[in-house]
CSV table of C-alpha atoms in Angstrom, one decimal:
chain,number,residue,atom,x,y,z
D,1430,ASN,CA,230.8,270.3,104.1
D,1431,ALA,CA,231.7,274.0,103.9
D,1432,GLY,CA,233.1,274.3,107.5
D,1433,VAL,CA,236.6,274.1,108.8
D,1434,MET,CA,237.9,270.6,108.5
D,1435,GLN,CA,240.5,269.2,110.7
D,1436,ASN,CA,242.1,265.8,110.7
D,1437,PRO,CA,242.7,263.5,112.3
D,1438,ARG,CA,240.2,264.0,115.2
D,1439,HIS,CA,242.4,262.0,117.5
D,1440,LEU,CA,246.1,261.3,117.1
D,1441,VAL,CA,248.2,259.1,119.4
D,1442,ARG,CA,252.0,259.3,119.2
D,1443,ARG,CA,254.8,258.0,121.3
D,1444,ARG,CA,257.4,260.3,122.8
D,1445,GLY,CA,260.0,261.2,120.1
D,1446,GLN,CA,257.7,260.7,117.1
D,1447,GLU,CA,256.3,263.4,114.8
D,1448,ALA,CA,252.8,264.7,114.8
D,1449,ARG,CA,251.2,266.3,111.7
D,1450,LEU,CA,247.8,268.0,112.1
D,1451,ARG,CA,245.9,269.2,109.1
D,1452,CYS,CA,243.4,271.9,108.6
D,1453,SER,CA,241.3,272.9,105.5
D,1454,PRO,CA,239.8,276.3,105.9
D,1455,MET,CA,236.2,277.2,105.3
D,1456,LYS,CA,235.4,277.8,101.6
D,1457,GLY,CA,236.3,281.4,100.7
D,1458,HIS,CA,238.7,281.8,103.7
D,1459,SER,CA,242.4,282.3,103.1
D,1460,HIS,CA,243.5,283.0,106.6
D,1461,VAL,CA,244.2,280.3,109.1
D,1462,TYR,CA,244.9,280.4,112.8
D,1463,TRP,CA,246.1,277.6,115.1
D,1464,TYR,CA,245.3,277.5,118.8
D,1465,ARG,CA,246.2,275.0,121.6
D,1466,GLN,CA,244.0,274.1,124.5
D,1467,LEU,CA,245.6,272.3,127.4
D,1468,PRO,CA,243.4,270.3,129.7
D,1469,GLU,CA,241.1,272.5,131.8
D,1470,GLU,CA,242.5,275.7,130.2
D,1471,GLY,CA,241.4,278.2,127.5
D,1472,LEU,CA,242.7,278.4,124.0
D,1473,LYS,CA,246.1,279.9,123.4
D,1474,PHE,CA,247.1,281.4,120.1
D,1475,MET,CA,250.0,279.7,118.3
D,1476,VAL,CA,250.3,280.9,114.7
D,1477,TYR,CA,248.5,282.9,112.0
D,1478,LEU,CA,249.0,282.1,108.4
D,1479,GLN,CA,247.9,283.3,105.0
D,1480,LYS,CA,248.5,281.3,101.8
D,1481,GLU,CA,252.3,280.7,101.7
D,1482,ASN,CA,253.0,283.3,104.4
D,1483,ILE,CA,253.3,283.2,108.2
D,1484,ILE,CA,251.8,286.4,109.5
D,1485,ASP,CA,252.3,286.0,113.2
D,1486,GLU,CA,254.0,283.1,115.0
D,1487,SER,CA,254.4,284.8,118.3
D,1488,GLY,CA,252.6,282.0,120.2
D,1489,MET,CA,254.6,279.2,118.6
D,1490,PRO,CA,257.3,277.4,120.7
D,1491,LYS,CA,260.7,278.1,119.1
D,1492,GLU,CA,261.7,274.5,118.9
D,1493,ARG,CA,260.0,271.4,117.5
D,1494,PHE,CA,256.9,273.3,116.2
D,1495,SER,CA,256.3,274.5,112.7
D,1496,ALA,CA,253.4,275.5,110.5
D,1497,GLU,CA,252.7,276.0,106.9
D,1498,PHE,CA,249.9,276.9,104.6
D,1499,PRO,CA,250.9,276.1,101.0
D,1500,LYS,CA,249.4,277.5,97.9
D,1501,GLU,CA,247.6,274.2,97.3
D,1502,GLY,CA,246.3,271.9,100.1
D,1503,PRO,CA,245.6,272.2,103.8
D,1504,SER,CA,247.5,274.0,106.5
D,1505,ILE,CA,249.8,271.7,108.4
D,1506,LEU,CA,250.9,272.1,112.0
D,1507,ARG,CA,253.9,269.9,112.6
D,1508,ILE,CA,255.3,268.9,116.0
D,1509,GLN,CA,258.7,267.0,115.9
D,1510,GLN,CA,260.0,264.8,118.7
D,1511,VAL,CA,256.8,265.0,120.7
D,1512,VAL,CA,256.9,265.1,124.5
D,1513,ARG,CA,254.2,264.4,127.1
D,1514,GLY,CA,253.6,268.1,127.5
D,1515,ASP,CA,252.4,268.4,123.9
D,1516,SER,CA,249.2,266.4,124.8
D,1517,ALA,CA,246.4,268.9,124.1
D,1518,ALA,CA,243.6,269.7,121.8
D,1519,TYR,CA,244.8,271.7,118.8
D,1520,PHE,CA,242.2,273.9,117.1
D,1521,CYS,CA,242.3,275.5,113.7
D,1522,ALA,CA,240.2,278.5,112.8
D,1523,SER,CA,239.8,280.4,109.5
D,1524,SER,CA,238.5,283.7,108.4
D,1525,THR,CA,238.3,286.0,105.4
D,1526,GLY,CA,241.0,288.2,106.9
D,1527,THR,CA,238.7,291.2,106.8
D,1528,GLU,CA,239.0,293.3,109.8
D,1529,GLY,CA,236.7,292.2,112.6
D,1530,GLN,CA,235.3,289.2,110.9
D,1531,PRO,CA,234.9,286.2,113.3
D,1532,GLN,CA,237.0,283.2,113.1
D,1533,HIS,CA,235.3,279.9,112.6
D,1534,PHE,CA,236.7,276.9,114.2
D,1535,GLY,CA,237.2,273.2,113.3
D,1536,ASP,CA,236.4,270.4,115.7
D,1537,GLY,CA,240.0,270.2,116.8
D,1538,THR,CA,242.6,267.4,116.9
D,1539,ARG,CA,243.1,265.8,120.3
D,1540,LEU,CA,246.8,264.8,120.5
D,1541,SER,CA,247.8,262.2,123.1
D,1542,ILE,CA,251.4,261.3,123.8
D,1543,LEU,CA,252.2,257.9,125.3
U,1307,ALA,CA,249.7,293.3,125.7
U,1308,GLN,CA,246.0,292.6,125.8
U,1309,THR,CA,244.5,290.4,128.5
U,1310,VAL,CA,241.1,288.9,129.1
U,1311,THR,CA,239.8,288.0,132.5
U,1312,GLN,CA,236.8,285.8,133.3
U,1313,SER,CA,236.4,285.9,137.1
U,1314,GLN,CA,233.7,283.2,137.4
U,1315,PRO,CA,235.1,279.7,136.9
U,1316,GLU,CA,231.7,278.1,137.3
U,1317,MET,CA,228.1,279.2,137.3
U,1318,SER,CA,224.7,277.4,137.6
U,1319,VAL,CA,221.3,278.5,136.4
U,1320,GLN,CA,217.8,277.0,136.4
U,1321,GLU,CA,216.2,276.2,133.1
U,1322,ALA,CA,214.2,279.2,131.8
U,1323,GLU,CA,216.0,281.7,134.0
U,1324,THR,CA,218.5,284.4,133.1
U,1325,VAL,CA,222.2,284.3,133.8
U,1326,THR,CA,225.0,286.8,133.2
U,1327,LEU,CA,228.6,285.9,132.6
U,1328,SER,CA,231.3,288.4,133.3
U,1329,CYS,CA,234.3,289.4,131.2
U,1330,THR,CA,236.8,292.2,131.6
U,1331,TYR,CA,239.8,293.0,129.4
U,1332,ASP,CA,242.7,295.3,129.3
U,1333,THR,CA,243.9,297.1,126.2
U,1334,SER,CA,245.3,300.4,125.0
U,1335,GLU,CA,243.7,300.0,121.6
U,1336,ASN,CA,240.7,302.1,120.6
U,1337,ASN,CA,239.5,299.9,117.7
U,1338,TYR,CA,239.0,296.2,118.4
U,1339,TYR,CA,236.4,293.4,118.5
U,1340,LEU,CA,235.0,291.2,121.2
U,1341,PHE,CA,233.4,287.8,121.0
U,1342,TRP,CA,231.8,285.1,123.1
U,1343,TYR,CA,232.4,281.5,122.1
U,1344,LYS,CA,230.8,278.5,123.7
U,1345,GLN,CA,232.4,275.0,124.0
U,1346,PRO,CA,229.8,272.3,124.8
U,1347,PRO,CA,230.9,268.8,125.9
U,1348,SER,CA,231.4,267.9,122.3
U,1349,ARG,CA,234.4,270.3,122.5
U,1350,GLN,CA,233.5,272.3,119.3
U,1351,MET,CA,234.1,276.0,119.5
U,1352,ILE,CA,230.9,277.8,118.5
U,1353,LEU,CA,230.6,281.6,118.0
U,1354,VAL,CA,227.8,283.0,120.1
U,1355,ILE,CA,228.0,286.8,119.6
U,1356,ARG,CA,230.3,289.6,118.3
U,1357,GLN,CA,230.7,293.2,119.3
U,1358,GLU,CA,232.5,296.0,117.6
U,1359,ALA,CA,234.2,298.4,120.0
U,1360,TYR,CA,233.3,301.5,118.0
U,1361,LYS,CA,229.6,300.7,118.2
U,1362,GLN,CA,227.7,301.9,121.3
U,1363,GLN,CA,224.8,299.6,120.7
U,1364,ASN,CA,225.0,296.3,122.5
U,1365,ALA,CA,224.9,293.2,120.2
U,1366,THR,CA,222.0,290.7,120.5
U,1367,GLU,CA,221.5,287.3,119.0
U,1368,ASN,CA,218.1,285.8,119.9
U,1369,ARG,CA,218.4,284.8,123.6
U,1370,PHE,CA,222.0,286.1,123.9
U,1371,SER,CA,222.9,289.7,124.5
U,1372,VAL,CA,225.9,291.6,125.7
U,1373,ASN,CA,226.4,294.6,128.0
U,1374,PHE,CA,229.4,296.3,126.5
U,1375,GLN,CA,230.9,299.1,128.7
U,1376,LYS,CA,233.9,300.4,126.8
U,1377,ALA,CA,235.2,302.8,129.4
U,1378,ALA,CA,235.1,300.1,132.1
U,1379,LYS,CA,236.5,297.5,129.6
U,1380,SER,CA,233.7,295.2,130.5
U,1381,PHE,CA,231.9,292.8,128.2
U,1382,SER,CA,229.3,290.6,129.9
U,1383,LEU,CA,227.1,288.0,128.3
U,1384,LYS,CA,223.4,287.6,129.2
U,1385,ILE,CA,221.6,284.4,128.4
U,1386,SER,CA,217.8,284.7,128.7
U,1387,ASP,CA,215.4,281.8,129.0
U,1388,SER,CA,218.3,279.4,129.6
U,1389,GLN,CA,218.0,276.0,128.0
U,1390,LEU,CA,219.6,272.7,128.8
U,1391,GLY,CA,221.6,272.9,125.6
U,1392,ASP,CA,223.2,276.1,126.8
U,1393,THR,CA,225.3,274.0,129.2
U,1394,ALA,CA,228.9,274.6,128.0
U,1395,MET,CA,232.1,276.4,128.7
U,1396,TYR,CA,231.9,280.0,127.6
U,1397,PHE,CA,235.0,281.9,126.5
U,1398,CYS,CA,235.3,285.7,126.1
U,1399,ALA,CA,237.8,286.7,123.4
U,1400,PHE,CA,239.4,289.9,122.2
U,1401,MET,CA,240.6,290.6,118.7
U,1402,LYS,CA,242.5,293.5,117.2
U,1403,LEU,CA,241.9,294.0,113.5
U,1404,ALA,CA,242.0,290.6,111.8
U,1405,ASN,CA,244.6,289.2,114.1
U,1406,LYS,CA,244.7,286.5,116.7
U,1407,LEU,CA,242.0,285.9,119.3
U,1408,ILE,CA,243.0,286.3,123.0
U,1409,PHE,CA,240.8,284.2,125.2
U,1410,GLY,CA,239.8,284.3,128.8
U,1411,THR,CA,240.1,281.2,131.0
U,1412,GLY,CA,236.4,280.4,130.5
U,1413,THR,CA,233.2,280.1,132.7
U,1414,LEU,CA,231.6,276.7,133.0
U,1415,LEU,CA,227.8,277.1,132.9
U,1416,ALA,CA,225.5,274.4,134.0
U,1417,VAL,CA,221.8,274.7,133.2
U,1418,GLN,CA,219.8,272.7,135.8
U,1419,PRO,CA,216.4,271.2,134.9
């Protein structure tokens, strides 16, 4: 499958636990973007990464959230000490990084906090 | 900061008819890109169409076309010969260079048989 792969599709965590969301970009893409979609809302940008670099994290909450895209392996969005308000769908997208090229999305991870 | 506005929360159209979804945006940039994505009940985000701001010609993709009015900062999506499979949430999005997408709040389109 050459598309953007996200796992898990569904993740359930209790308050205070950690959530790790993974994203493997489309083949040939080296730029990854994370978005969050709260219930009944549009997607909101969180962070933009290139291999081993964070390009733009202006949409990322300052506390508890972090993201990485290592030289080898998938991009990881990590949420520490989750709270009920973190319940959302988290989408990853990838692109070639060339100006104007569309971003292709994964199927998302639906995070539920008990 | 750029903003994207979709003023129609919900719309309905009969199968085989034509519908237009509205989108306006605000930016001081001259070079940028606009997109429409659809999100069906399966929750996937699917690219529908792309427009380059420096091109006058409106983009088309089969039954989907846009009316891009740069001066008015308007970017509407026209769906011709609507099909039941077009039922989805439609999001308009703005992008500068290769940066983040800024999405509108979406329009929920229901195609009625």
